[in-house]
mmCIF file of N, CA and C in Angstrom:
data_model
loop_
_atom_site.group_PDB
_atom_site.id
_atom_site.type_symbol
_atom_site.label_atom_id
_atom_site.label_comp_id
_atom_site.label_asym_id
_atom_site.label_seq_id
_atom_site.Cartn_x
_atom_site.Cartn_y
_atom_site.Cartn_z
ATOM 1 N N UNK E 1 -20.696 6.749 -4.438
ATOM 2 C CA UNK E 1 -19.720 7.932 -4.501
ATOM 3 C C UNK E 1 -18.984 7.941 -5.790
ATOM 4 N N UNK E 2 -19.141 9.226 -6.334
ATOM 5 C CA UNK E 2 -18.179 9.430 -7.542
ATOM 6 C C UNK E 2 -16.761 9.066 -7.504
ATOM 7 N N UNK E 3 -16.167 8.384 -8.372
ATOM 8 C CA UNK E 3 -14.707 8.210 -8.213
ATOM 9 C C UNK E 3 -13.894 9.451 -8.227
ATOM 10 N N UNK E 4 -14.329 10.352 -8.872
ATOM 11 C CA UNK E 4 -13.608 11.534 -9.034
ATOM 12 C C UNK E 4 -13.516 12.460 -7.697
ATOM 13 N N UNK E 5 -14.276 11.808 -6.651
ATOM 14 C CA UNK E 5 -14.336 12.667 -5.394
ATOM 15 C C UNK E 5 -13.278 12.124 -4.598
ATOM 16 N N UNK E 6 -12.402 11.057 -4.994
ATOM 17 C CA UNK E 6 -11.490 10.551 -4.003
ATOM 18 C C UNK E 6 -10.244 11.355 -4.343
ATOM 19 N N UNK E 7 -9.553 11.455 -3.024
ATOM 20 C CA UNK E 7 -8.338 12.114 -3.160
ATOM 21 C C UNK E 7 -7.142 11.233 -3.057
ATOM 22 N N UNK E 8 -7.350 10.200 -2.467
ATOM 23 C CA UNK E 8 -6.067 9.256 -2.020
ATOM 24 C C UNK E 8 -6.178 7.744 -2.951
ATOM 25 N N UNK E 9 -7.284 7.583 -3.446
ATOM 26 C CA UNK E 9 -7.446 6.176 -4.146
ATOM 27 C C UNK E 9 -7.790 6.409 -5.641
ATOM 28 N N UNK E 10 -7.478 5.402 -6.376
ATOM 29 C CA UNK E 10 -8.021 5.255 -7.725
ATOM 30 C C UNK E 10 -8.328 3.845 -7.989
ATOM 31 N N UNK E 11 -9.532 3.448 -8.187
ATOM 32 C CA UNK E 11 -9.857 2.049 -8.028
ATOM 33 C C UNK E 11 -10.005 1.384 -9.728
ATOM 34 N N UNK E 12 -9.573 2.233 -10.504
ATOM 35 C CA UNK E 12 -9.655 1.696 -11.851
ATOM 36 C C UNK E 12 -9.123 0.209 -12.024
ATOM 37 N N UNK E 13 -7.999 -0.078 -11.473
ATOM 38 C CA UNK E 13 -7.370 -1.338 -11.521
ATOM 39 C C UNK E 13 -8.323 -2.425 -10.796
ATOM 40 N N UNK E 14 -8.768 -1.966 -9.674
ATOM 41 C CA UNK E 14 -9.616 -2.931 -8.875
ATOM 42 C C UNK E 14 -10.950 -3.213 -9.737
ATOM 43 N N UNK E 15 -11.519 -2.107 -10.363
ATOM 44 C CA UNK E 15 -12.729 -2.253 -11.152
ATOM 45 C C UNK E 15 -12.326 -3.277 -12.315
ATOM 46 N N UNK E 16 -11.313 -3.090 -12.901
ATOM 47 C CA UNK E 16 -10.929 -4.039 -14.063
ATOM 48 C C UNK E 16 -10.918 -5.516 -13.567
ATOM 49 N N UNK E 17 -10.056 -5.532 -12.478
ATOM 50 C CA UNK E 17 -9.860 -7.010 -11.986
ATOM 51 C C UNK E 17 -11.077 -7.689 -11.422
ATOM 52 N N UNK E 18 -11.958 -6.738 -10.898
ATOM 53 C CA UNK E 18 -13.178 -7.349 -10.485
ATOM 54 C C UNK E 18 -14.263 -7.510 -11.457
ATOM 55 N N UNK E 19 -13.875 -7.109 -12.680
ATOM 56 C CA UNK E 19 -14.801 -7.131 -13.828
ATOM 57 C C UNK E 19 -16.216 -6.284 -13.454
ATOM 58 N N UNK E 20 -15.927 -5.378 -12.564
ATOM 59 C CA UNK E 20 -17.102 -4.434 -12.055
ATOM 60 C C UNK E 20 -18.198 -5.134 -11.303
ATOM 61 N N UNK E 21 -17.740 -6.405 -10.829
ATOM 62 C CA UNK E 21 -18.610 -7.482 -10.050
ATOM 63 C C UNK E 21 -18.747 -6.664 -8.619
ATOM 64 N N UNK E 22 -19.740 -6.100 -8.022
ATOM 65 C CA UNK E 22 -19.713 -5.555 -6.678
ATOM 66 C C UNK E 22 -19.327 -6.535 -5.517
ATOM 67 N N UNK E 23 -19.781 -7.703 -5.627
ATOM 68 C CA UNK E 23 -19.585 -8.821 -4.630
ATOM 69 C C UNK E 23 -17.876 -8.961 -4.558
ATOM 70 N N UNK E 24 -17.388 -9.131 -5.845
ATOM 71 C CA UNK E 24 -15.942 -9.466 -5.955
ATOM 72 C C UNK E 24 -15.277 -8.168 -5.389
ATOM 73 N N UNK E 25 -15.681 -6.965 -5.791
ATOM 74 C CA UNK E 25 -14.989 -5.836 -5.427
ATOM 75 C C UNK E 25 -15.035 -5.726 -3.916
ATOM 76 N N UNK E 26 -16.232 -6.037 -3.180
ATOM 77 C CA UNK E 26 -16.361 -5.856 -1.759
ATOM 78 C C UNK E 26 -15.301 -6.950 -1.220
ATOM 79 N N UNK E 27 -15.164 -8.221 -1.552
ATOM 80 C CA UNK E 27 -14.212 -9.053 -1.173
ATOM 81 C C UNK E 27 -12.873 -8.479 -1.249
ATOM 82 N N UNK E 28 -12.544 -7.895 -2.378
ATOM 83 C CA UNK E 28 -11.110 -7.376 -2.599
ATOM 84 C C UNK E 28 -10.902 -6.295 -1.576
ATOM 85 N N UNK E 29 -11.841 -5.301 -1.336
ATOM 86 C CA UNK E 29 -11.630 -4.253 -0.302
ATOM 87 C C UNK E 29 -11.457 -4.782 1.023
ATOM 88 N N UNK E 30 -12.364 -5.887 1.326
ATOM 89 C CA UNK E 30 -12.298 -6.520 2.797
ATOM 90 C C UNK E 30 -10.707 -6.980 2.933
ATOM 91 N N UNK E 31 -10.056 -7.704 1.875
ATOM 92 C CA UNK E 31 -8.808 -8.083 2.017
ATOM 93 C C UNK E 31 -7.761 -6.953 2.061
ATOM 94 N N UNK E 32 -8.118 -5.952 1.452
ATOM 95 C CA UNK E 32 -7.145 -4.722 1.652
ATOM 96 C C UNK E 32 -7.327 -4.115 3.127
ATOM 97 N N UNK E 33 -8.379 -4.243 3.750
ATOM 98 C CA UNK E 33 -8.692 -3.732 5.074
ATOM 99 C C UNK E 33 -7.911 -4.520 6.127
ATOM 100 N N UNK E 34 -7.463 -5.788 5.689
ATOM 101 C CA UNK E 34 -6.749 -6.540 6.615
ATOM 102 C C UNK E 34 -5.331 -6.599 6.320
ATOM 103 N N UNK E 35 -5.068 -6.573 4.970
ATOM 104 C CA UNK E 35 -3.509 -6.629 4.591
ATOM 105 C C UNK E 35 -2.923 -5.267 4.809
ATOM 106 N N UNK E 36 -3.345 -4.239 4.332
ATOM 107 C CA UNK E 36 -2.664 -3.019 4.386
ATOM 108 C C UNK E 36 -2.205 -2.661 5.641
ATOM 109 N N UNK E 37 -3.053 -2.520 6.727
ATOM 110 C CA UNK E 37 -2.523 -2.231 8.034
ATOM 111 C C UNK E 37 -1.511 -3.171 8.690
ATOM 112 N N UNK E 38 -1.642 -4.583 8.305
ATOM 113 C CA UNK E 38 -0.831 -5.582 8.930
ATOM 114 C C UNK E 38 0.530 -5.317 8.082
ATOM 115 N N UNK E 39 0.567 -5.167 6.724
ATOM 116 C CA UNK E 39 1.888 -5.114 6.128
ATOM 117 C C UNK E 39 2.640 -3.745 6.515
ATOM 118 N N UNK E 40 1.731 -2.656 6.609
ATOM 119 C CA UNK E 40 2.341 -1.231 6.908
ATOM 120 C C UNK E 40 2.906 -1.560 8.493
ATOM 121 N N UNK E 41 2.323 -2.101 9.184
ATOM 122 C CA UNK E 41 2.921 -2.262 10.707
ATOM 123 C C UNK E 41 4.207 -3.058 10.466
ATOM 124 N N UNK E 42 4.192 -4.127 9.720
ATOM 125 C CA UNK E 42 5.474 -4.946 9.421
ATOM 126 C C UNK E 42 6.593 -4.049 8.868
ATOM 127 N N UNK E 43 6.337 -3.264 7.975
ATOM 128 C CA UNK E 43 7.237 -2.404 7.347
ATOM 129 C C UNK E 43 7.897 -1.521 8.477
ATOM 130 N N UNK E 44 7.063 -0.888 9.135
ATOM 131 C CA UNK E 44 7.459 0.126 10.111
ATOM 132 C C UNK E 44 8.467 -0.563 11.177
ATOM 133 N N UNK E 45 7.936 -1.846 11.703
ATOM 134 C CA UNK E 45 8.831 -2.341 12.611
ATOM 135 C C UNK E 45 10.176 -2.968 12.004
ATOM 136 N N UNK E 46 10.082 -3.354 10.731
ATOM 137 C CA UNK E 46 11.238 -3.818 10.061
ATOM 138 C C UNK E 46 12.406 -2.652 9.799
ATOM 139 N N UNK E 47 11.671 -1.489 9.473
ATOM 140 C CA UNK E 47 12.458 -0.341 9.323
ATOM 141 C C UNK E 47 13.083 0.094 10.658
ATOM 142 N N UNK E 48 12.373 0.157 11.703
ATOM 143 C CA UNK E 48 12.826 0.455 13.033
ATOM 144 C C UNK E 48 14.068 -0.615 13.471
ATOM 145 N N UNK E 49 13.822 -1.872 13.149
ATOM 146 C CA UNK E 49 14.712 -2.892 13.515
ATOM 147 C C UNK E 49 15.861 -2.810 12.500
ATOM 148 N N UNK E 50 15.945 -2.057 11.350
ATOM 149 C CA UNK E 50 16.950 -2.035 10.492
ATOM 150 C C UNK E 50 17.022 -3.490 9.888
ATOM 151 N N UNK E 51 16.012 -4.189 9.671
ATOM 152 C CA UNK E 51 16.031 -5.397 8.973
ATOM 153 C C UNK E 51 15.658 -5.275 7.415
ATOM 154 N N UNK E 52 16.677 -4.953 6.784
ATOM 155 C CA UNK E 52 16.488 -4.304 5.355
ATOM 156 C C UNK E 52 15.903 -5.487 4.513
ATOM 157 N N UNK E 53 16.617 -6.741 4.660
ATOM 158 C CA UNK E 53 16.219 -7.720 3.748
ATOM 159 C C UNK E 53 14.714 -8.103 3.800
ATOM 160 N N UNK E 54 14.161 -8.295 5.109
ATOM 161 C CA UNK E 54 12.755 -8.461 5.182
ATOM 162 C C UNK E 54 11.914 -7.452 4.705
ATOM 163 N N UNK E 55 12.403 -6.153 5.145
ATOM 164 C CA UNK E 55 11.657 -4.904 4.605
ATOM 165 C C UNK E 55 11.563 -4.990 3.158
ATOM 166 N N UNK E 56 12.567 -5.360 2.482
ATOM 167 C CA UNK E 56 12.482 -5.371 0.987
ATOM 168 C C UNK E 56 11.440 -6.433 0.605
ATOM 169 N N UNK E 57 11.493 -7.554 1.290
ATOM 170 C CA UNK E 57 10.399 -8.692 0.817
ATOM 171 C C UNK E 57 8.982 -8.325 1.082
ATOM 172 N N UNK E 58 8.749 -7.485 2.269
ATOM 173 C CA UNK E 58 7.443 -6.955 2.417
ATOM 174 C C UNK E 58 7.254 -6.007 1.353
ATOM 175 N N UNK E 59 8.157 -5.063 1.070
ATOM 176 C CA UNK E 59 7.779 -4.189 0.132
ATOM 177 C C UNK E 59 7.541 -4.766 -1.314
ATOM 178 N N UNK E 60 8.231 -5.800 -1.744
ATOM 179 C CA UNK E 60 7.864 -6.420 -2.859
ATOM 180 C C UNK E 60 6.532 -6.955 -2.878
ATOM 181 N N UNK E 61 6.050 -7.562 -1.769
ATOM 182 C CA UNK E 61 4.668 -8.203 -1.691
ATOM 183 C C UNK E 61 3.712 -7.113 -1.824
ATOM 184 N N UNK E 62 3.971 -5.828 -1.267
ATOM 185 C CA UNK E 62 3.079 -4.742 -1.274
ATOM 186 C C UNK E 62 2.921 -4.126 -2.568
ATOM 187 N N UNK E 63 3.739 -4.510 -3.560
ATOM 188 C CA UNK E 63 3.626 -3.846 -5.016
ATOM 189 C C UNK E 63 2.126 -4.237 -5.532
ATOM 190 N N UNK E 64 1.730 -5.545 -5.400
ATOM 191 C CA UNK E 64 0.669 -5.922 -6.059
ATOM 192 C C UNK E 64 -0.602 -5.328 -5.203
ATOM 193 N N UNK E 65 -0.369 -5.384 -3.922
ATOM 194 C CA UNK E 65 -1.538 -4.793 -3.161
ATOM 195 C C UNK E 65 -1.857 -3.337 -3.440
ATOM 196 N N UNK E 66 -0.657 -2.664 -3.410
ATOM 197 C CA UNK E 66 -0.919 -1.207 -3.708
ATOM 198 C C UNK E 66 -1.504 -0.814 -5.194
ATOM 199 N N UNK E 67 -1.208 -1.824 -6.155
ATOM 200 C CA UNK E 67 -1.834 -1.563 -7.252
ATOM 201 C C UNK E 67 -3.342 -1.553 -7.336
ATOM 202 N N UNK E 68 -3.973 -2.196 -6.286
ATOM 203 C CA UNK E 68 -5.387 -2.200 -6.188
ATOM 204 C C UNK E 68 -5.776 -0.856 -5.423
ATOM 205 N N UNK E 69 -5.046 -0.182 -4.764
ATOM 206 C CA UNK E 69 -5.249 0.938 -3.868
ATOM 207 C C UNK E 69 -5.399 2.083 -4.942
ATOM 208 N N UNK E 70 -4.247 2.086 -5.858
ATOM 209 C CA UNK E 70 -4.148 3.188 -6.902
ATOM 210 C C UNK E 70 -3.707 4.483 -6.269
ATOM 211 N N UNK E 71 -2.855 4.493 -5.292
ATOM 212 C CA UNK E 71 -2.339 5.786 -4.885
ATOM 213 C C UNK E 71 -0.756 5.771 -5.274
ATOM 214 N N UNK E 72 -0.470 6.643 -6.351
ATOM 215 C CA UNK E 72 0.682 6.750 -6.939
ATOM 216 C C UNK E 72 1.970 7.048 -5.989
ATOM 217 N N UNK E 73 1.538 7.954 -4.885
ATOM 218 C CA UNK E 73 2.703 8.426 -3.947
ATOM 219 C C UNK E 73 3.089 7.201 -3.172
ATOM 220 N N UNK E 74 2.112 6.225 -2.723
ATOM 221 C CA UNK E 74 2.382 4.967 -2.033
ATOM 222 C C UNK E 74 3.248 4.221 -2.783
ATOM 223 N N UNK E 75 2.779 3.955 -4.035
ATOM 224 C CA UNK E 75 3.463 3.148 -5.015
ATOM 225 C C UNK E 75 4.840 3.437 -5.302
ATOM 226 N N UNK E 76 5.017 4.833 -5.392
ATOM 227 C CA UNK E 76 6.372 5.227 -5.725
ATOM 228 C C UNK E 76 7.296 5.090 -4.285
ATOM 229 N N UNK E 77 6.637 5.466 -3.283
ATOM 230 C CA UNK E 77 7.546 5.309 -2.266
ATOM 231 C C UNK E 77 7.829 3.662 -1.773
ATOM 232 N N UNK E 78 6.953 2.949 -2.030
ATOM 233 C CA UNK E 78 7.147 1.501 -1.782
ATOM 234 C C UNK E 78 8.219 0.878 -2.909
ATOM 235 N N UNK E 79 8.019 1.301 -4.067
ATOM 236 C CA UNK E 79 9.118 0.907 -4.907
ATOM 237 C C UNK E 79 10.602 1.428 -4.623
ATOM 238 N N UNK E 80 10.688 2.701 -4.218
ATOM 239 C CA UNK E 80 11.983 3.124 -3.786
ATOM 240 C C UNK E 80 12.692 2.229 -2.679
ATOM 241 N N UNK E 81 11.826 1.949 -1.766
ATOM 242 C CA UNK E 81 12.279 1.050 -0.584
ATOM 243 C C UNK E 81 12.973 -0.162 -1.135
ATOM 244 N N UNK E 82 12.170 -0.819 -1.958
ATOM 245 C CA UNK E 82 12.683 -2.145 -2.497
ATOM 246 C C UNK E 82 13.891 -1.769 -3.348
ATOM 247 N N UNK E 83 14.005 -0.731 -4.091
ATOM 248 C CA UNK E 83 14.972 -0.426 -5.065
ATOM 249 C C UNK E 83 16.316 -0.200 -4.123
ATOM 250 N N UNK E 84 16.246 0.457 -3.092
ATOM 251 C CA UNK E 84 17.320 1.001 -2.222
ATOM 252 C C UNK E 84 17.864 -0.273 -1.714
ATOM 253 N N UNK E 85 17.165 -1.214 -1.172
ATOM 254 C CA UNK E 85 17.631 -2.455 -0.482
ATOM 255 C C UNK E 85 18.335 -3.251 -1.638
ATOM 256 N N UNK E 86 17.721 -3.328 -2.817
ATOM 257 C CA UNK E 86 18.399 -4.322 -3.830
ATOM 258 C C UNK E 86 19.679 -3.820 -4.400
ATOM 259 N N UNK E 87 19.804 -2.432 -4.419
ATOM 260 C CA UNK E 87 20.760 -1.736 -5.075
ATOM 261 C C UNK E 87 21.914 -1.393 -4.187
ATOM 262 N N UNK E 88 21.848 -1.552 -2.901
ATOM 263 C CA UNK E 88 22.853 -1.045 -2.010
ATOM 264 C C UNK E 88 23.378 -2.226 -1.017
ATOM 265 N N UNK E 89 24.528 -2.282 -0.806
ATOM 266 C CA UNK E 89 24.946 -3.268 0.286
ATOM 267 C C UNK E 89 25.155 -2.602 1.658
ATOM 268 N N UNK E 90 25.479 -1.231 1.609
ATOM 269 C CA UNK E 90 25.491 -0.593 2.930
ATOM 270 C C UNK E 90 24.310 0.362 2.850
ATOM 271 N N UNK E 91 23.405 0.012 3.816
ATOM 272 C CA UNK E 91 22.079 0.704 3.927
ATOM 273 C C UNK E 91 21.951 1.514 5.183
ATOM 274 N N UNK E 92 21.426 2.659 5.037
ATOM 275 C CA UNK E 92 21.144 3.369 6.311
ATOM 276 C C UNK E 92 19.620 3.732 6.269
ATOM 277 N N UNK E 93 19.043 3.851 7.463
ATOM 278 C CA UNK E 93 17.548 4.261 7.411
ATOM 279 C C UNK E 93 17.357 5.478 6.745
ATOM 280 N N UNK E 94 18.261 6.563 6.709
ATOM 281 C CA UNK E 94 18.246 7.665 5.926
ATOM 282 C C UNK E 94 17.803 7.585 4.523
ATOM 283 N N UNK E 95 18.264 6.506 3.989
ATOM 284 C CA UNK E 95 18.242 6.333 2.513
ATOM 285 C C UNK E 95 16.697 6.277 2.040
ATOM 286 N N UNK E 96 15.861 5.889 2.999
ATOM 287 C CA UNK E 96 14.446 5.827 2.640
ATOM 288 C C UNK E 96 13.407 6.245 3.706
ATOM 289 N N UNK E 97 13.910 6.933 4.735
ATOM 290 C CA UNK E 97 13.080 7.357 5.816
ATOM 291 C C UNK E 97 11.855 8.190 5.412
ATOM 292 N N UNK E 98 12.103 8.989 4.335
ATOM 293 C CA UNK E 98 10.829 9.831 3.808
ATOM 294 C C UNK E 98 9.893 8.846 3.327
ATOM 295 N N UNK E 99 10.338 7.833 2.583
ATOM 296 C CA UNK E 99 9.418 6.945 1.912
ATOM 297 C C UNK E 99 8.573 6.163 2.851
ATOM 298 N N UNK E 100 9.084 5.776 4.082
ATOM 299 C CA UNK E 100 8.560 4.974 5.107
ATOM 300 C C UNK E 100 7.447 6.220 5.647
ATOM 301 N N UNK E 101 7.849 7.445 5.870
ATOM 302 C CA UNK E 101 7.103 8.311 6.506
ATOM 303 C C UNK E 101 5.850 8.575 5.400
ATOM 304 N N UNK E 102 5.932 8.725 4.255
ATOM 305 C CA UNK E 102 4.906 8.785 3.217
ATOM 306 C C UNK E 102 3.881 7.605 3.289
ATOM 307 N N UNK E 103 4.327 6.414 3.385
ATOM 308 C CA UNK E 103 3.547 5.231 3.700
ATOM 309 C C UNK E 103 2.645 5.273 4.944
ATOM 310 N N UNK E 104 3.468 5.540 5.890
ATOM 311 C CA UNK E 104 2.615 5.623 7.098
ATOM 312 C C UNK E 104 1.699 6.710 7.163
ATOM 313 N N UNK E 105 1.936 7.896 6.634
ATOM 314 C CA UNK E 105 0.996 8.999 6.633
ATOM 315 C C UNK E 105 -0.132 8.861 5.865
ATOM 316 N N UNK E 106 0.009 8.096 4.746
ATOM 317 C CA UNK E 106 -1.107 8.025 3.557
ATOM 318 C C UNK E 106 -1.907 6.970 3.589
ATOM 319 N N UNK E 107 -1.430 5.709 4.324
ATOM 320 C CA UNK E 107 -2.263 4.563 4.383
ATOM 321 C C UNK E 107 -3.494 4.650 5.260
ATOM 322 N N UNK E 108 -3.597 5.448 6.393
ATOM 323 C CA UNK E 108 -4.830 5.558 7.016
ATOM 324 C C UNK E 108 -5.916 6.493 6.237
ATOM 325 N N UNK E 109 -5.418 7.347 5.415
ATOM 326 C CA UNK E 109 -6.272 8.143 4.639
ATOM 327 C C UNK E 109 -6.826 7.344 3.400
ATOM 328 N N UNK E 110 -5.974 6.410 2.909
ATOM 329 C CA UNK E 110 -6.266 5.458 1.933
ATOM 330 C C UNK E 110 -7.376 4.491 2.365
ATOM 331 N N UNK E 111 -7.224 3.988 3.481
ATOM 332 C CA UNK E 111 -8.216 2.988 4.257
ATOM 333 C C UNK E 111 -9.505 3.752 4.365
ATOM 334 N N UNK E 112 -9.475 4.962 4.883
ATOM 335 C CA UNK E 112 -10.667 5.567 4.948
ATOM 336 C C UNK E 112 -11.554 5.790 3.760
ATOM 337 N N UNK E 113 -10.858 6.266 2.721
ATOM 338 C CA UNK E 113 -11.650 6.205 1.354
ATOM 339 C C UNK E 113 -12.104 4.817 0.856
ATOM 340 N N UNK E 114 -11.203 3.863 1.175
ATOM 341 C CA UNK E 114 -11.785 2.426 0.687
ATOM 342 C C UNK E 114 -12.864 1.877 1.490
ATOM 343 N N UNK E 115 -12.957 2.259 2.780
ATOM 344 C CA UNK E 115 -13.998 1.957 3.631
ATOM 345 C C UNK E 115 -15.356 2.591 3.198
ATOM 346 N N UNK E 116 -15.155 3.922 2.707
ATOM 347 C CA UNK E 116 -16.319 4.707 2.224
ATOM 348 C C UNK E 116 -16.943 3.922 0.899
ATOM 349 N N UNK E 117 -15.985 3.470 0.075
ATOM 350 C CA UNK E 117 -16.319 2.734 -1.055
ATOM 351 C C UNK E 117 -17.121 1.359 -0.601
ATOM 352 N N UNK E 118 -16.401 0.630 0.204
ATOM 353 C CA UNK E 118 -17.080 -0.612 0.801
ATOM 354 C C UNK E 118 -18.524 -0.246 1.249
ATOM 355 N N UNK E 119 -18.811 0.800 1.953
ATOM 356 C CA UNK E 119 -19.957 0.951 2.626
ATOM 357 C C UNK E 119 -21.008 1.249 1.449
ATOM 358 N N UNK E 120 -20.670 1.700 0.392
ATOM 359 C CA UNK E 120 -21.430 2.062 -0.621
ATOM 360 C C UNK E 120 -21.880 0.996 -1.637
ATOM 361 N N UNK E 121 -21.166 -0.085 -1.324
ATOM 362 C CA UNK E 121 -21.619 -1.288 -2.215
ATOM 363 C C UNK E 121 -22.729 -2.023 -1.746
#
């Protein structure tokens, strides 16, 4: 599938990191299939529990994962979550509810496109 046909992912970074090796890329995609839903579920649960410190830690971990996905909206939303927690002592869920919503809305669409890439390898 032509990279230009993707709406939610950009795999330039993954291609570079895998040195365009199809087997390495396949392995990296499989890690994303496991990690992204798991981490998104954690983030949603931590947000709902108002556990800001752990949410920030998961958000920090997701920075490198999202680099492989190549979705700028998810990357921006994730960065804002971590920044809000770092920069504020009084935190409310309203400070980044929109960012959590963006992540939750986009990640299934991202995974769908990643799976189509995986199937094509």
